[in-house]
Coordinates of C-alpha atoms in Angstrom, one line a residue:
X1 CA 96.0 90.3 118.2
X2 CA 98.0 91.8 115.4
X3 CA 96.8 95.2 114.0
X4 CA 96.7 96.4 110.6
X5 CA 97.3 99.6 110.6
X6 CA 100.7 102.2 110.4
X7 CA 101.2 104.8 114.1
X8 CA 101.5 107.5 111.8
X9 CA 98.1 107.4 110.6
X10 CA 96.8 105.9 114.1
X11 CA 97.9 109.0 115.9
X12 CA 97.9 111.8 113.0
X13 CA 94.3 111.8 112.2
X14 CA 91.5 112.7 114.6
X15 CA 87.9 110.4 114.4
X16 CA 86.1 113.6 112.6
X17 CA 88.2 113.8 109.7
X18 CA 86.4 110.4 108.4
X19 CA 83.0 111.3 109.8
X20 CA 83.5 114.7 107.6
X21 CA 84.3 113.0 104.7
X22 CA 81.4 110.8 105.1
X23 CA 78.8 113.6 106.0
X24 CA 80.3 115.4 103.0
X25 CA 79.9 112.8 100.3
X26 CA 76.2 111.9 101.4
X27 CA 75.2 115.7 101.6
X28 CA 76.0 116.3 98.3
X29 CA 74.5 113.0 97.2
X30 CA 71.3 114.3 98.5
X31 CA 71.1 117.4 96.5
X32 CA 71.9 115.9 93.4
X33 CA 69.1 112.9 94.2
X34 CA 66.6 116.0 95.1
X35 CA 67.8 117.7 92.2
X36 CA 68.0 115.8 89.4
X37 CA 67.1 117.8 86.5
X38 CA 70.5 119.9 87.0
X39 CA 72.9 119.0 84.0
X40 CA 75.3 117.9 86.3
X41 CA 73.5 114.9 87.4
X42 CA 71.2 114.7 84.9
X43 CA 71.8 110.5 83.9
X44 CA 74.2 109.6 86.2
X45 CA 72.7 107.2 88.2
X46 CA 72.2 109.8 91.8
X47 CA 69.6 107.4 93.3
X48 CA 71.8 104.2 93.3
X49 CA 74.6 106.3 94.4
X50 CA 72.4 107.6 97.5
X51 CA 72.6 104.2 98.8
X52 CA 75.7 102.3 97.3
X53 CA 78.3 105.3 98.9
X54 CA 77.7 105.5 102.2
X55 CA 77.6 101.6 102.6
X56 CA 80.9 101.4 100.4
X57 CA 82.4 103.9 102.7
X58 CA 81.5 102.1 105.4
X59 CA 82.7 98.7 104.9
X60 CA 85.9 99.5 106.0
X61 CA 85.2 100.6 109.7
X62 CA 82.8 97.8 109.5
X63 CA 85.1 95.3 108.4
X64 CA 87.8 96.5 110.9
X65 CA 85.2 96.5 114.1
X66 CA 84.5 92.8 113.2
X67 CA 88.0 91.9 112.7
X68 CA 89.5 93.6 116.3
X69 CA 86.2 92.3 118.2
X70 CA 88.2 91.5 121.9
X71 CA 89.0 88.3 122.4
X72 CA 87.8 85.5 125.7
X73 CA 89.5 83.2 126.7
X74 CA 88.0 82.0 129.9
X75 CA 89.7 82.8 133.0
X76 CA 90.9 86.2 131.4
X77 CA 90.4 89.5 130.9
X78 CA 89.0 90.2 126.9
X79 CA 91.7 92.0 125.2
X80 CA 91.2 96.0 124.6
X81 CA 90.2 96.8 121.2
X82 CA 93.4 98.9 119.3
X83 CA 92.6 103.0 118.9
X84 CA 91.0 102.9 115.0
X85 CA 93.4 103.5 111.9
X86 CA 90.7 107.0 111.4
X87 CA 93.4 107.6 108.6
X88 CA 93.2 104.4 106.5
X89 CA 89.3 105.0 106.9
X90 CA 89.9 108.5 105.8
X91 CA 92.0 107.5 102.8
X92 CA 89.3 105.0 101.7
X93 CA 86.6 107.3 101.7
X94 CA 87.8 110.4 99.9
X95 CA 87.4 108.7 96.3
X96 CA 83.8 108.8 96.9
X97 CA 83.5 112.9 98.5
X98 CA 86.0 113.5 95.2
X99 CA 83.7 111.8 92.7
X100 CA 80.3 113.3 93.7
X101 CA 82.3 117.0 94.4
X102 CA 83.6 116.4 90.8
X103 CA 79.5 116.0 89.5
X104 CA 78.7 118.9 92.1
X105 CA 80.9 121.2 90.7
X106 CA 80.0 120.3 87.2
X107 CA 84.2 119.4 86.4
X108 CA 83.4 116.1 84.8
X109 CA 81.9 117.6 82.0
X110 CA 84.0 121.3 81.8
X111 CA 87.4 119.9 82.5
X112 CA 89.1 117.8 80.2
X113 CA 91.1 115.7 82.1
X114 CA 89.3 116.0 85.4
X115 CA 88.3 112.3 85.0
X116 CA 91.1 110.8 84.1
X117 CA 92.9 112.4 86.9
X118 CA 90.2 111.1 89.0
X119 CA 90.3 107.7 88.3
X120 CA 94.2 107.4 89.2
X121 CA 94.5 109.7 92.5
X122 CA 91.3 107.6 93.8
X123 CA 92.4 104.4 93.3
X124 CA 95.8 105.5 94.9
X125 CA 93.8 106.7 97.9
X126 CA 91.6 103.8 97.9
X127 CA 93.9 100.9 97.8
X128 CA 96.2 102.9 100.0
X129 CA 93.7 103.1 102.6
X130 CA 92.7 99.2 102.0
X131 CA 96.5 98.4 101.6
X132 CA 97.2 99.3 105.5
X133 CA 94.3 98.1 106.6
X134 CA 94.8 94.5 105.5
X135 CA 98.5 94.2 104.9
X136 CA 100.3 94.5 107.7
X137 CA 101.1 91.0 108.1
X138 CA 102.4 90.4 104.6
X139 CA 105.6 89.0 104.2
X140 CA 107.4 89.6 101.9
X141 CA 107.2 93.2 101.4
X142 CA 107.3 93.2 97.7
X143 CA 103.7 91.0 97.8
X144 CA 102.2 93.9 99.4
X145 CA 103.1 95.5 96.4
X146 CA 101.2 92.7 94.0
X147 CA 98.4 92.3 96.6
X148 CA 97.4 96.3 96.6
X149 CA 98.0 96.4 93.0
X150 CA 96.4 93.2 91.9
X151 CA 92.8 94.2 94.1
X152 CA 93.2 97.7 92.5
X153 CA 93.2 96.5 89.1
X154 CA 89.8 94.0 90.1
X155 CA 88.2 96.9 91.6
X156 CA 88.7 99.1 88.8
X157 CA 87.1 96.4 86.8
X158 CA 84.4 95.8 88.8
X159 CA 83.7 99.7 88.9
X160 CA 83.8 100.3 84.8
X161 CA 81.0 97.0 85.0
X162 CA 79.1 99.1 87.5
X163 CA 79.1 102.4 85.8
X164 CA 78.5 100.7 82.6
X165 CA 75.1 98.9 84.2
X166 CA 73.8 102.0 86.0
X167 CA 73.9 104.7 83.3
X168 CA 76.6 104.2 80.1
X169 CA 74.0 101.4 78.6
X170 CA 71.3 103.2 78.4
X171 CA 73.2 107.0 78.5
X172 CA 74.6 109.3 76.0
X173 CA 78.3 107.8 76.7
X174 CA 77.6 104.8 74.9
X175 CA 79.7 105.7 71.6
X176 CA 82.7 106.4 73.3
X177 CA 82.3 103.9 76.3
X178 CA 85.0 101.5 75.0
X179 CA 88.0 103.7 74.6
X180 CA 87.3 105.3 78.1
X181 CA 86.6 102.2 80.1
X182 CA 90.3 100.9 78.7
X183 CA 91.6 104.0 79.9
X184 CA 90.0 104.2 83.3
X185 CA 91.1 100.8 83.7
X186 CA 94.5 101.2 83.2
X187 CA 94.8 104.6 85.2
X188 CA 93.3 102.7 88.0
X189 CA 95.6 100.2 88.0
X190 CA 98.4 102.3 87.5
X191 CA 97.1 104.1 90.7
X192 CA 97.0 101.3 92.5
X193 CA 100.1 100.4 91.5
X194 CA 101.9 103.5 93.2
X195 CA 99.4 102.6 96.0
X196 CA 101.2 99.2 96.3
X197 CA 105.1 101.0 96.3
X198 CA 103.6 103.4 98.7
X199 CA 101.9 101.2 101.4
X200 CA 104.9 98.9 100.8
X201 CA 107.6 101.4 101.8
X202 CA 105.4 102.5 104.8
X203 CA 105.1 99.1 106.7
X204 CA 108.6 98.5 105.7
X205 CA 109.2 101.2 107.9
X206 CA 107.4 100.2 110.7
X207 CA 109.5 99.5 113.8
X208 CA 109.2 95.3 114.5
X209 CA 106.9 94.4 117.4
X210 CA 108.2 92.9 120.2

């Protein structure tokens, strides 16, 4: 069975980097659900997020269990399941400790450009982390590239239509909803973008199997 995922990353990060990230993100998602009156959270949609990270987080272990599941053949031995990419897990899961640390910490609304710059390091580190999980196998190089950046762009899309459902309709960001959701489109993309080049140049660099 081929696997998805670069050595680097298979040996360079330990199993409790991930499970920090994830025990991270939902603590602080439970202080802002239990506190919601703090400005910081105040109408941004805490309760949804309480359930919609973690499971978001976790569809990439999930999906990567599923897919490595040891085969039978009858008459052999099922194969061993490959050690886990814990750094393509890792990489996919930051976005979401960044985000709700952002809200935490209040920098959403005290620094300027804290969300913009949000929007294009997390879809780097998202579709990075996606991009070696599912694109080992692609040939040629360069359509890792359009793959990575192509799902970044959907994703950003798909995240402005969530954002816009949960709170911006019935929020105070309604005004000024257009103009940002253009931008935090296009920032996403161009992060995913970068993720595409990066992911590209790393499998390139992968020694052939043999």
């Amino acid at each position: 069975m081929t696997t998805t995922t670069t050595p680097t990353l298979r040996r360079g990060t330990p199993w409790w980097v991930p499970a920090l990230v994830l025990t991270a993100t939902v603590g602080q998602l439970l202080l802002a659900t239990l506190a919601p009156d703090l400005p910081q959270f105040s109408g941004k949609a805490f309760g949804a997020r309480l359930v919609a990270y973690p499971l978001m987080m976790l569809v990439a272990p999930a999906w990567w269990w599923l897919a490595t599941r040891p085969g039978r053949r009858a008459g052999a031995e099922p194969s061993p399941r490959p050690t886990p990419p814990w750094g393509a897990f890792t990489l996919v899961m930051l976005p979401f400790l960044i985000d709700v640390t952002g809200n935490t910490l209040d920098l959403y609304d005290t620094v300027v450009w804290w969300d913009d710059a949000n929007h294009f390091v997390n879809w780097f580190l998202l579709c990075a982390g996606i991009g070696l999980l599912a694109c080992g196998a692609v040939r040629p190089r360069w359509a890792v590239v359009l793959l990575v950046a192509g799902l970044g762009a959907l994703l950003a899309i798909g995240w402005e239509l969530g954002e816009w459902y949960t709170f911006i309709r019935h929020g105070t960001e309604l005004g000024t909803a257009y103009e940002d959701t253009l931008g935090d489109e296009a920032l996403g993309s161009l992060g995913a973008l970068l993720a595409g080049l990066v992911v590209a140049a790393t499998l390139s660099r992968r020694p052939p199997r043999g």
